[in-house]
PDB file of C-alpha atoms in Angstrom:
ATOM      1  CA  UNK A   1      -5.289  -1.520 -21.877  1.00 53.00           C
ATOM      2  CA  UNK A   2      -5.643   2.228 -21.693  1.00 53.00           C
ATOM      3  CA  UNK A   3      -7.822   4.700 -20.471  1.00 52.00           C
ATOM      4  CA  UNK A   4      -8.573   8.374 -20.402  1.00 55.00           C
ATOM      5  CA  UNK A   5     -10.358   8.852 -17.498  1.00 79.00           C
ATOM      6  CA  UNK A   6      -9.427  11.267 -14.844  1.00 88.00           C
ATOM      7  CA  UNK A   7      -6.941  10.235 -11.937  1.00 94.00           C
ATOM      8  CA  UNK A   8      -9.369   9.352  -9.109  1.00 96.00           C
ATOM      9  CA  UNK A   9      -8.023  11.992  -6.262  1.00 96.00           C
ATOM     10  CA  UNK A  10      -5.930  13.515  -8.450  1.00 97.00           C
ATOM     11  CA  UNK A  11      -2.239  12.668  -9.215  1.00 98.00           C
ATOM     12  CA  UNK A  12       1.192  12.654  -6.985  1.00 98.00           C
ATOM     13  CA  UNK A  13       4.508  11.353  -7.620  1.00 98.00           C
ATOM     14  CA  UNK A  14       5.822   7.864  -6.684  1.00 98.00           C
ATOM     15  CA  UNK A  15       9.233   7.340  -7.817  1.00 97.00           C
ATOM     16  CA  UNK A  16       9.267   9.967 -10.442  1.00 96.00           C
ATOM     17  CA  UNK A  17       6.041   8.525 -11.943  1.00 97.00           C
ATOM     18  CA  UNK A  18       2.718  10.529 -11.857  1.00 98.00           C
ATOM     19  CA  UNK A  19      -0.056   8.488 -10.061  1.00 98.00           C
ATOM     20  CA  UNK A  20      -3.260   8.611  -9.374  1.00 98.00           C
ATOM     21  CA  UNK A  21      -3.771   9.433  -5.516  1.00 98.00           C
ATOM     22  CA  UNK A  22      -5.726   6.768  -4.911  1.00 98.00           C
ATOM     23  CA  UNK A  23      -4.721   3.488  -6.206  1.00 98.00           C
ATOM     24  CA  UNK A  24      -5.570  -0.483  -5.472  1.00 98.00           C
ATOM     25  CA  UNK A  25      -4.236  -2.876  -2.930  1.00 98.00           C
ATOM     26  CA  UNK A  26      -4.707  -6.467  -4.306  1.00 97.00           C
ATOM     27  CA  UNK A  27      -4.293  -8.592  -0.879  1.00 96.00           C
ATOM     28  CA  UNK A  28      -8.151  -8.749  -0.514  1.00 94.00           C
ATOM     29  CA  UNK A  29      -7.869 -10.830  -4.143  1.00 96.00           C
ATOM     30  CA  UNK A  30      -5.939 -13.116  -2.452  1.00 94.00           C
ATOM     31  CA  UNK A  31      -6.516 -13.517   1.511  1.00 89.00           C
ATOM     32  CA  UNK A  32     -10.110 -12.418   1.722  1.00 86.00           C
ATOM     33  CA  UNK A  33     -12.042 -14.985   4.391  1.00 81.00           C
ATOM     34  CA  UNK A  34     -13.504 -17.622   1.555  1.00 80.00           C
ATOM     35  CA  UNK A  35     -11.373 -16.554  -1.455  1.00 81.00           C
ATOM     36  CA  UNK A  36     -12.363 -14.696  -5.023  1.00 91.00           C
ATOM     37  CA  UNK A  37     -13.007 -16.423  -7.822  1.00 93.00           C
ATOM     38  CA  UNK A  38     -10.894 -15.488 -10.847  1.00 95.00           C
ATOM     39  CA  UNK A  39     -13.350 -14.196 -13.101  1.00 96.00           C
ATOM     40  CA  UNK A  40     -13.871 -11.767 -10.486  1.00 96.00           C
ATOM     41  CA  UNK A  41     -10.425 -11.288  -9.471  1.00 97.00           C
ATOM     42  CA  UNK A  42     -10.132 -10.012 -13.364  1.00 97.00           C
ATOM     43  CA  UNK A  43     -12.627  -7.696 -13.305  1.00 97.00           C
ATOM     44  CA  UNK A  44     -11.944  -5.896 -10.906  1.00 98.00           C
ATOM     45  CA  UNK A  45      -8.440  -5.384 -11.710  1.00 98.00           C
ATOM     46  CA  UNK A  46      -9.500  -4.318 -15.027  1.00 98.00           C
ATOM     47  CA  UNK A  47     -12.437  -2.013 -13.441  1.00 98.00           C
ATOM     48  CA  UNK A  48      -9.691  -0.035 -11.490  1.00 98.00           C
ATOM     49  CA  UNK A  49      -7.243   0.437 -14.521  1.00 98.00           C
ATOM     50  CA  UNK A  50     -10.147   1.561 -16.935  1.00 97.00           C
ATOM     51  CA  UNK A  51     -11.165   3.938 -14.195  1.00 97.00           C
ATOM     52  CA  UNK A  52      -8.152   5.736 -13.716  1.00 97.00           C
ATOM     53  CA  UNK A  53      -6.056   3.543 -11.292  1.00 98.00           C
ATOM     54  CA  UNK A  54      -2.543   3.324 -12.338  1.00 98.00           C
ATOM     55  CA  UNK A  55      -0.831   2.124  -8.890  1.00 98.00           C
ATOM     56  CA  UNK A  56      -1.486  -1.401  -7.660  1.00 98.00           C
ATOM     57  CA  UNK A  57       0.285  -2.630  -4.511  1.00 98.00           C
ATOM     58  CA  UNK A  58       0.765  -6.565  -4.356  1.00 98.00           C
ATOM     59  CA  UNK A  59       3.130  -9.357  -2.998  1.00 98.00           C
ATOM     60  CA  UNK A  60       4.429 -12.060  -3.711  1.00 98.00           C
ATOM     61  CA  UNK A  61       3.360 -13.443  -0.358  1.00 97.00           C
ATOM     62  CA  UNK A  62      -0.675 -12.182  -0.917  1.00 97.00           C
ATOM     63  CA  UNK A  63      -1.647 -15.678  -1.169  1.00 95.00           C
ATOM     64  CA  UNK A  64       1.451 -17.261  -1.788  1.00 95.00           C
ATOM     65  CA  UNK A  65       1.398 -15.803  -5.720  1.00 96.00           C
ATOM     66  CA  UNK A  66      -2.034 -15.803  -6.391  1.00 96.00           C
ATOM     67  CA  UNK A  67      -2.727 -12.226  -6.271  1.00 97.00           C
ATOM     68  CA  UNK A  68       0.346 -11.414  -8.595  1.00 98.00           C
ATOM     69  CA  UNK A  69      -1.058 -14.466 -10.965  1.00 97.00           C
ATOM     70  CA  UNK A  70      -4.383 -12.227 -10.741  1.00 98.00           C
ATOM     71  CA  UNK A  71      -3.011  -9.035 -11.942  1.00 98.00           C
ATOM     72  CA  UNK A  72      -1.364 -10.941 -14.563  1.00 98.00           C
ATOM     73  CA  UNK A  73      -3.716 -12.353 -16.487  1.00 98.00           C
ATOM     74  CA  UNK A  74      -6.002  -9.520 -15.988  1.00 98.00           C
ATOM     75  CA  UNK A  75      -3.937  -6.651 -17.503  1.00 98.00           C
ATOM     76  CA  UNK A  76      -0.827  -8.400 -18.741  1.00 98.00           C
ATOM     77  CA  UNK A  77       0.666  -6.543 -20.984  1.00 98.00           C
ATOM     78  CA  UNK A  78       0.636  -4.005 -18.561  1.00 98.00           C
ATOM     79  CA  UNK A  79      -0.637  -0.282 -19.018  1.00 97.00           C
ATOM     80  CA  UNK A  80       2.934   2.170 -19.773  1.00 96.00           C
ATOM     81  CA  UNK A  81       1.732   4.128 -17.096  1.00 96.00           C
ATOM     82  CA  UNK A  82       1.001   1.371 -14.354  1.00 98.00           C
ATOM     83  CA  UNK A  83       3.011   1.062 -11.495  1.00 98.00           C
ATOM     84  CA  UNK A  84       3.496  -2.242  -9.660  1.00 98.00           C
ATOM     85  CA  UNK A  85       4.483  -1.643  -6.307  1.00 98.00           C
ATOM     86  CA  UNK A  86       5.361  -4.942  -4.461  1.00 98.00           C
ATOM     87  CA  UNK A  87       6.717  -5.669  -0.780  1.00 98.00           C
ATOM     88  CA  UNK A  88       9.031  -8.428   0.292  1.00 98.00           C
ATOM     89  CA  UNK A  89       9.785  -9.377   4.100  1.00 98.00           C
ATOM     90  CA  UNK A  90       7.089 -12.544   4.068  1.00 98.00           C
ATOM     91  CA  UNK A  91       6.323 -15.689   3.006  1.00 98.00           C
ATOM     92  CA  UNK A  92       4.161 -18.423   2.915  1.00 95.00           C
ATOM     93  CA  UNK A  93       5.626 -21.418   4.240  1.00 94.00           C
ATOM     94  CA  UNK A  94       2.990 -24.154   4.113  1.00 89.00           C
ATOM     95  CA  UNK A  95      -0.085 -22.173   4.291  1.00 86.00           C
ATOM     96  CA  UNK A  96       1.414 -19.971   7.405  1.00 94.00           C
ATOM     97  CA  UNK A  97       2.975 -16.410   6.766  1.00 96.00           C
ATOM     98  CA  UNK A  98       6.567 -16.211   8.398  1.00 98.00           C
ATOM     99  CA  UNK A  99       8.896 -13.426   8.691  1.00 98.00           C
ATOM    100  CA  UNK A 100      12.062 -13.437   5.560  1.00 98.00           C
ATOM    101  CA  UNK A 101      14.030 -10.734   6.588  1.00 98.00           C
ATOM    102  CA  UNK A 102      17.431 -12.083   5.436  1.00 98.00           C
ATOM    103  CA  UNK A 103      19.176 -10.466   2.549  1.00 98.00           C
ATOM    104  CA  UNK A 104      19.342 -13.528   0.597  1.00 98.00           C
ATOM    105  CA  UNK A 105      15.056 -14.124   1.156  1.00 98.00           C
ATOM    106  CA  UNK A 106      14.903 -10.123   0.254  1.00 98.00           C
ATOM    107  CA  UNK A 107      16.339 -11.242  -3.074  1.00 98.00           C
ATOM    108  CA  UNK A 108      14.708 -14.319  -3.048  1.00 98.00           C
ATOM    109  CA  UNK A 109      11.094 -12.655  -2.594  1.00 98.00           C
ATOM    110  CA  UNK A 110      12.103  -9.903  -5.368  1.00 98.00           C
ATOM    111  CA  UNK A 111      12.836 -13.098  -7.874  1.00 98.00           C
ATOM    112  CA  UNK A 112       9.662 -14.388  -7.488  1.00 98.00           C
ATOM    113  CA  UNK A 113       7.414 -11.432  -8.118  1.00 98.00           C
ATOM    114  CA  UNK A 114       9.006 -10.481 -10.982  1.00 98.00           C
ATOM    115  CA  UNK A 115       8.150 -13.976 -12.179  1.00 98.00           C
ATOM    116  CA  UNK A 116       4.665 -13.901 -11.065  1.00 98.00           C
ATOM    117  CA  UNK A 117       3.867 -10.870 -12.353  1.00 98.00           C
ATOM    118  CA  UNK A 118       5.923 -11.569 -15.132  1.00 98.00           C
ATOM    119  CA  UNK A 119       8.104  -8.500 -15.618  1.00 98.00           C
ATOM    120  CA  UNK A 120      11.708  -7.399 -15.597  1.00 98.00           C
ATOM    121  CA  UNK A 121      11.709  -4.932 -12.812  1.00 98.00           C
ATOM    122  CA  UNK A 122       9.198  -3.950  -9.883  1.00 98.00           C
ATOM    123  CA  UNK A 123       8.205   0.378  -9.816  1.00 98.00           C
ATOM    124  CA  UNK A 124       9.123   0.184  -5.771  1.00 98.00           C
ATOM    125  CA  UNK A 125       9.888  -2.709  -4.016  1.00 98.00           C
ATOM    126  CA  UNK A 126       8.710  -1.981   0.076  1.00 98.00           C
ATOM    127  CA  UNK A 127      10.750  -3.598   2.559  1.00 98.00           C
ATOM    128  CA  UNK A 128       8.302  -4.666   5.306  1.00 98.00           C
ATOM    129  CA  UNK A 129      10.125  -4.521   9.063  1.00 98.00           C
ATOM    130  CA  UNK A 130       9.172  -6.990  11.758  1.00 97.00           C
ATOM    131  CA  UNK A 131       9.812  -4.789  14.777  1.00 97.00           C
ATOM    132  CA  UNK A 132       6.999  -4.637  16.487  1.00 93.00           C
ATOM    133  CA  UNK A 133       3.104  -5.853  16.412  1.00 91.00           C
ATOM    134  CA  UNK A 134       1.087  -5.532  15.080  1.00 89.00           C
ATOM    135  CA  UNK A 135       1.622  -8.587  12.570  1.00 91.00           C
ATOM    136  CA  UNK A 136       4.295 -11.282  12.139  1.00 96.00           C
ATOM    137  CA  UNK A 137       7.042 -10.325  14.298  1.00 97.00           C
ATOM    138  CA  UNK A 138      11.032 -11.121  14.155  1.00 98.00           C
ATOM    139  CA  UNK A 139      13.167 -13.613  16.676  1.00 97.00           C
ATOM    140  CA  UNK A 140      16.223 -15.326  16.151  1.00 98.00           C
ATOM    141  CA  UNK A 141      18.132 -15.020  13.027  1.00 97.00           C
ATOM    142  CA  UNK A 142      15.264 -13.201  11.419  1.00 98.00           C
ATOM    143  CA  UNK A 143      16.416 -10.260  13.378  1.00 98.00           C
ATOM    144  CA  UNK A 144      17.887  -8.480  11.041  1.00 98.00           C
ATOM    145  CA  UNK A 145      19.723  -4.554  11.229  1.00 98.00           C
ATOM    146  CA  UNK A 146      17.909  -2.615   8.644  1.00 98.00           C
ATOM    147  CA  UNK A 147      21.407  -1.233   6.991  1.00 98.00           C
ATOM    148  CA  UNK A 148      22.089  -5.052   5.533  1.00 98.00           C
ATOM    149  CA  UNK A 149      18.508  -4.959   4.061  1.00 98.00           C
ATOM    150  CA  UNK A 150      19.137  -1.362   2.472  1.00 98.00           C
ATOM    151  CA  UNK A 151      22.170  -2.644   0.934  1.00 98.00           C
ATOM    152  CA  UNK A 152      20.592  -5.451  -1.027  1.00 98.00           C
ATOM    153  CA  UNK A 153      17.825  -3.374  -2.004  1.00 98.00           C
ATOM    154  CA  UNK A 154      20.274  -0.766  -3.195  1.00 98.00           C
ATOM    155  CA  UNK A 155      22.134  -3.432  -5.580  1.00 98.00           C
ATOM    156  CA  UNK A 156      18.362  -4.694  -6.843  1.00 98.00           C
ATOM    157  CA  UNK A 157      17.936  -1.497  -7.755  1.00 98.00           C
ATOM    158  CA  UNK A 158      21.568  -0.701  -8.844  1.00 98.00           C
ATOM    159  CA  UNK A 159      20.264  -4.389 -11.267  1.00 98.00           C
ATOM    160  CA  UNK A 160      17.893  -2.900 -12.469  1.00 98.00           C
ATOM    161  CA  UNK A 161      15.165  -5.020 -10.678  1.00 98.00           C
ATOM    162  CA  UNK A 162      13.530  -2.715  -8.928  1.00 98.00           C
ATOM    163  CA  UNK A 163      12.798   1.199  -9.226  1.00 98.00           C
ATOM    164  CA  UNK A 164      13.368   2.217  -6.385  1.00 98.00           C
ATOM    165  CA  UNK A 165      13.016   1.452  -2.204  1.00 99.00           C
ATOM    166  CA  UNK A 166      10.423   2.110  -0.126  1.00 98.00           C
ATOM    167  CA  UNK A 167       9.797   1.046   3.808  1.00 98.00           C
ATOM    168  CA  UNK A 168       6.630  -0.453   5.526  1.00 98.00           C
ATOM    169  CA  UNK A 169       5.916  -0.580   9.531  1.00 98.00           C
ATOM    170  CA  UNK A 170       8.829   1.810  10.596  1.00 98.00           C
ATOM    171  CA  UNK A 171       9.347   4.497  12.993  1.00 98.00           C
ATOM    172  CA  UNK A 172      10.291   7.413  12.711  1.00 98.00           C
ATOM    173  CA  UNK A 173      13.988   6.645  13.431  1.00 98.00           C
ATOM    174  CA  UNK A 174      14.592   4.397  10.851  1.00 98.00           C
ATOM    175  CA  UNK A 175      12.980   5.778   8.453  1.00 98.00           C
ATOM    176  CA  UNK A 176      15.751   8.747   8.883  1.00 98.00           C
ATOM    177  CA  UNK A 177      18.409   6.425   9.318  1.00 98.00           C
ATOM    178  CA  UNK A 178      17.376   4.833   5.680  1.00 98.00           C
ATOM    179  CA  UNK A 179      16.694   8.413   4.435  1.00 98.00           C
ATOM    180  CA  UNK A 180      20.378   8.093   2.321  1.00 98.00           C
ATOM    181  CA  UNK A 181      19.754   4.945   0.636  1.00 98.00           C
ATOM    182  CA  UNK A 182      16.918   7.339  -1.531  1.00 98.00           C
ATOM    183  CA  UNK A 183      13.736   6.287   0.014  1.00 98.00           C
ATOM    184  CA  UNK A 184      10.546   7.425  -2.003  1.00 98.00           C
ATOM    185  CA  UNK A 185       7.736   5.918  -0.148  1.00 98.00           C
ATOM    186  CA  UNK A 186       6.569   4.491   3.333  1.00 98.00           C
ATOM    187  CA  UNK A 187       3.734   2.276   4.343  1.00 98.00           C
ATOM    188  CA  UNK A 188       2.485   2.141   7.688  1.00 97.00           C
ATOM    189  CA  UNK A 189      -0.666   1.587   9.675  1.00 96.00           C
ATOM    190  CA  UNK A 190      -2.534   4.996   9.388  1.00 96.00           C
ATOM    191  CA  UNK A 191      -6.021   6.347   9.741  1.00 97.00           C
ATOM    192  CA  UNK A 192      -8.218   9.314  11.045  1.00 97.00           C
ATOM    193  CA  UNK A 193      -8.714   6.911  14.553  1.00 96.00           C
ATOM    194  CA  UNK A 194      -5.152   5.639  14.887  1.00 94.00           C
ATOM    195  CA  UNK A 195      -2.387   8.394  14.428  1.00 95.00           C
ATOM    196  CA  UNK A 196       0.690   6.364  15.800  1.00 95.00           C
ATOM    197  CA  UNK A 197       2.672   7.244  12.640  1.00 97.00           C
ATOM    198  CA  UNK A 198       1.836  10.660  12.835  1.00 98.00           C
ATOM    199  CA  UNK A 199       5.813  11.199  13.806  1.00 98.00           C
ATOM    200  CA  UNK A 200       6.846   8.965  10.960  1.00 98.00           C
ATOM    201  CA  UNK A 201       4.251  11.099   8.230  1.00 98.00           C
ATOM    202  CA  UNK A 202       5.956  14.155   9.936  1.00 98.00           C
ATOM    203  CA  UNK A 203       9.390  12.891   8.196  1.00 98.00           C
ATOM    204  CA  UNK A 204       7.642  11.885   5.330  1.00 98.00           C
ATOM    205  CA  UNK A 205       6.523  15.547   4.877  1.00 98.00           C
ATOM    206  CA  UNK A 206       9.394  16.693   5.764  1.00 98.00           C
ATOM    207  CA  UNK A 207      11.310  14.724   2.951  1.00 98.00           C
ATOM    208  CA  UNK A 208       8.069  15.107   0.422  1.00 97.00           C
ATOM    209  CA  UNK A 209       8.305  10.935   0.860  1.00 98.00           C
ATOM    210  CA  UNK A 210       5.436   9.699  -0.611  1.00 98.00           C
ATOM    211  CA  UNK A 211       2.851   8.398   2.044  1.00 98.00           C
ATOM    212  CA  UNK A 212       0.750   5.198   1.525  1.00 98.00           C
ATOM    213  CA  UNK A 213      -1.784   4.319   4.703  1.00 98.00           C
ATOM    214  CA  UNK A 214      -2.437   1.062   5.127  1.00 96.00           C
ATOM    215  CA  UNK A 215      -5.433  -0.262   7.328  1.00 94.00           C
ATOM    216  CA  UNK A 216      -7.166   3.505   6.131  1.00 96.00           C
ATOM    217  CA  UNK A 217     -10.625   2.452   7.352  1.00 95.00           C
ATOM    218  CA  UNK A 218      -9.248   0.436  10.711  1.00 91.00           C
ATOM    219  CA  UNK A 219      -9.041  -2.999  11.140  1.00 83.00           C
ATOM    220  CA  UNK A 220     -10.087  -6.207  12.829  1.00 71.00           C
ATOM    221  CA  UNK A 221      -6.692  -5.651  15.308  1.00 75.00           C
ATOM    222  CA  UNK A 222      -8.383  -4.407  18.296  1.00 74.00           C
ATOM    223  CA  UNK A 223      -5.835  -1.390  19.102  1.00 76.00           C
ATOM    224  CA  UNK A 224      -7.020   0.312  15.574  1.00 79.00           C
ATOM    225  CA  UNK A 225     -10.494   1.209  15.654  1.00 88.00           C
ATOM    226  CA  UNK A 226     -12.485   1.192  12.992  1.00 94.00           C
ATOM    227  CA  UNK A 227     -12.957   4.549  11.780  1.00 97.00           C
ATOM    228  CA  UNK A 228     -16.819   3.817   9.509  1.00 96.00           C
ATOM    229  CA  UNK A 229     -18.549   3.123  13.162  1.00 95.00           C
ATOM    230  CA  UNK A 230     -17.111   6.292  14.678  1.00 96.00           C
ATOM    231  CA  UNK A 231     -20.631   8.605  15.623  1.00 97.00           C
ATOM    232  CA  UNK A 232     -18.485  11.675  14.040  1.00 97.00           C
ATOM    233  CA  UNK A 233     -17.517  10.305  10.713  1.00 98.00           C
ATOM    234  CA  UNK A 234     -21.480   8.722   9.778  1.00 98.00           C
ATOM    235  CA  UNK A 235     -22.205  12.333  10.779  1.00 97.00           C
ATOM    236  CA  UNK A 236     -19.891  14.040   8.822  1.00 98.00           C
ATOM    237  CA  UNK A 237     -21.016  11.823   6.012  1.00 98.00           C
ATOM    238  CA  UNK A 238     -24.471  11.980   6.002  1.00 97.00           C
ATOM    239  CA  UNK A 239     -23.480  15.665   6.001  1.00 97.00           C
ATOM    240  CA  UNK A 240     -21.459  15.865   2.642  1.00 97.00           C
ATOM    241  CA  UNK A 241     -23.729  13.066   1.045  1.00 97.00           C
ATOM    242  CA  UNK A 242     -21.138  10.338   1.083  1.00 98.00           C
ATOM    243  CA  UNK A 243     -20.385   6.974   3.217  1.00 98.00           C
ATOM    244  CA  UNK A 244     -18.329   6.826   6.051  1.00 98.00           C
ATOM    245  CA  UNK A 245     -15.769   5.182   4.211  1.00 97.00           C
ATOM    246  CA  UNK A 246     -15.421   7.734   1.483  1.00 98.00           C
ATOM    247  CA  UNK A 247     -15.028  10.605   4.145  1.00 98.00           C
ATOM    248  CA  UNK A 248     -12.321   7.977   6.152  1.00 98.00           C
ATOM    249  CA  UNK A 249     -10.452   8.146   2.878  1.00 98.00           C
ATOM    250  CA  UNK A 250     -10.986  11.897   1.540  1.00 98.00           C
ATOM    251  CA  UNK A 251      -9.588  12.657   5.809  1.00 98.00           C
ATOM    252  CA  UNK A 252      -6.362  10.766   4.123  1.00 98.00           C
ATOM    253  CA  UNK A 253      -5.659  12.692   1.104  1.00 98.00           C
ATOM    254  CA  UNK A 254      -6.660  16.105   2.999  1.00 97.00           C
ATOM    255  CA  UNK A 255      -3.858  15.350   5.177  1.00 95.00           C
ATOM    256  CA  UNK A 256      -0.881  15.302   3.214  1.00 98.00           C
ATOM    257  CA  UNK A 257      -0.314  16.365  -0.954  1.00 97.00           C
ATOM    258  CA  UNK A 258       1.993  12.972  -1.168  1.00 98.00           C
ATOM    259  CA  UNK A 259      -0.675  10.590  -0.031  1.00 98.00           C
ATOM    260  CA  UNK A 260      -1.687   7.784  -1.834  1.00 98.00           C
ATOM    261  CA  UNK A 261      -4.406   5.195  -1.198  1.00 98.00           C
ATOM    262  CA  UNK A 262      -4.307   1.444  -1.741  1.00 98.00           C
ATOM    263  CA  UNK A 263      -7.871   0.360  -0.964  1.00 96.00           C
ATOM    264  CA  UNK A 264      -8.927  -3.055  -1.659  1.00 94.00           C
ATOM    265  CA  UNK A 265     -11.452  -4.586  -2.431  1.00 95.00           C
ATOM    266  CA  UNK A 266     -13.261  -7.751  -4.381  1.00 95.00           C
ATOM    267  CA  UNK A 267     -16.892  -6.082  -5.015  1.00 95.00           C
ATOM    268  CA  UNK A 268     -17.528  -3.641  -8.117  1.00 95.00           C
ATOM    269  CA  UNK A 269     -19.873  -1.410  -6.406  1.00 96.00           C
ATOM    270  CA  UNK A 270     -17.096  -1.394  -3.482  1.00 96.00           C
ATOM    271  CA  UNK A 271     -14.188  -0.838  -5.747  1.00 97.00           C
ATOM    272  CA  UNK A 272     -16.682   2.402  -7.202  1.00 97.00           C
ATOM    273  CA  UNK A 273     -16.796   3.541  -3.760  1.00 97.00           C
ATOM    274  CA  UNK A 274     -13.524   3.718  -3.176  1.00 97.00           C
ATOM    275  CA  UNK A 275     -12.510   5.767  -6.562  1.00 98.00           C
ATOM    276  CA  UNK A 276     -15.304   8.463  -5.797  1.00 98.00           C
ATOM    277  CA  UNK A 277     -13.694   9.398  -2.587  1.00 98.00           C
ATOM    278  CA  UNK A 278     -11.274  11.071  -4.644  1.00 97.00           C
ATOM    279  CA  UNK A 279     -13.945  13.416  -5.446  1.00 97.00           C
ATOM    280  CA  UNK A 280     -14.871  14.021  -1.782  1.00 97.00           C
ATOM    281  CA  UNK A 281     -14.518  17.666  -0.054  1.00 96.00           C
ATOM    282  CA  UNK A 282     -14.259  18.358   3.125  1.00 97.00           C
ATOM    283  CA  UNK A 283     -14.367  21.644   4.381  1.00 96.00           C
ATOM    284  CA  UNK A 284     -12.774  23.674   7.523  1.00 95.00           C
ATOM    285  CA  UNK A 285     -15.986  22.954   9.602  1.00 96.00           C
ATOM    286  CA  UNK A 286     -16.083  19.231   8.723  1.00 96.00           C
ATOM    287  CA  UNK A 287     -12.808  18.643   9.116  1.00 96.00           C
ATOM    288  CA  UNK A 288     -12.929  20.282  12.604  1.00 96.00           C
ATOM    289  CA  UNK A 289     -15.912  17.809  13.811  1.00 96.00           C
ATOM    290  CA  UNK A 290     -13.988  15.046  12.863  1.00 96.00           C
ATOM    291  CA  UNK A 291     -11.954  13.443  15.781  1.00 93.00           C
TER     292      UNK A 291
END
């Protein structure tokens, strides 16, 4: 499957490769309150690669395989240009997500992606950390130091299994202390109403270390606002002509040139939304209104 459309948002690097800015985040496929069919499952996936999406973010633990069994059969064999970006620090274990942060479940989790998904080696593999909520959080031998993590990631990668390392729900401290083991790309809870990793996107910039938001629009956590019900952002949409979510999103890539978006979503129409962000400006005055 190819396609010549434009890169919705434009293009930045992960891991060498040229992306577009904003991408797709398959956990809806899989965890969404009531499920998604397959035929729908397929095409959307196949919606966002004809439109320009070459960037997909999964895991293994995204419904305990079926979102990777999704992209699969949807664009199997993949796109040259595609990059499947995976993370690993979760499982399902009878229904229930639990913490793997061992080395050995690291590996483990790796294995079973590249199964899934049915390919030799993952673009970026994102080790998610259990610090702190919120989300699944580590106790007893699942405390793990990050350097013994790093290290199995490095030989993956040294394999030839995975691309390259990236880090999810850090601060700003480890993320420096993991800076030498060639980090390209971090993933943490980000969005114009919750700025906690602002000191985390400073290193980032810093380091021109790719920056992927998750939970852009808020979420159902109540410490992180949702940013689409905020009086300021339906203003400064109805001002621009878009929706509150496409001005959440355009706030995003405004912020930082190494920014890239992982929206989800199982609706067409939604999924269209989410691409024409990309082609949302926000000028000096609008961008001062916002909060």
């Amino acid at each position: 499957m190819t396609t010549t459309q434009p890169a919705p948002g434009g293009t930045a690097l992960l891991a060498g490769r040229t992306v577009a800015r904003i991408g797709f985040g398959a956990m809806q496929l899989a965890e969404r309150p009531g499920g998604v069919d397959r035929d729908t499952a397929v095409s959307v996936l196949r919606q966002a690669v004809e439109a320009g999406v070459n960037h997909i973010d999964t895991a293994e633990f995204y419904g305990d395989g079926t979102a990777n069994t999704f992209i699969r059969e949807a664009l199997h064999p993949y796109p040259d240009d595609l990059a499947l970006v995976s993370k690993v620090g979760a499982v399902r274990v009878g229904g229930s997500l639990v913490t793997a942060q061992k080395p050995t479940q690291l590996r483990a989790s790796v294995e079973a992606n590249l199964r899934t998904l049915g390919v030799e080696s993952l673009a970026v593999v994102n080790m998610r950390r259990t610090d702190a909520r919120p989300g699944l959080v580590a106790t007893g031998d699942q405390v793990v130091d990050l350097d013994s993590q790093l290290a199995e990631l490095i030989a993956l990668r040294d394999e030839g299994k995975i691309g390259a390392i990236g880090l999810s729900h850090v601060n700003a401290d480890q993320l420096r202390a993991a800076l030498p083991a060639g980090i390209v790309c971090v993933q943490n809870a980000y969005s114009l109403l919750d700025r906690t990793s602002e000191p985390v996107l400073d290193v980032c910039r810093e380091h021109d270390i790719a920056w992927v938001p998750y939970f852009p629009l808020g979420s159902a956590f109540p410490q992180i606002p949702k940013t689409t019900e905020h009086p300021a952002v339906i203003a400064a949409a109805a001002k621009v002509g878009a929706t509150p979510a496409q001005v959440s999103l355009a706030w995003l890539l405004a912020t930082y040139d190494h920014t890239l978006l992982i929206p989800g979503t199982a609706d067409p129409a939604h999924l269209a939304e989410n691409l024409a962000a990309g082609d949302v400006r926000l000028d000096r005055a609008t961008l001062a209104d916002l909060p």
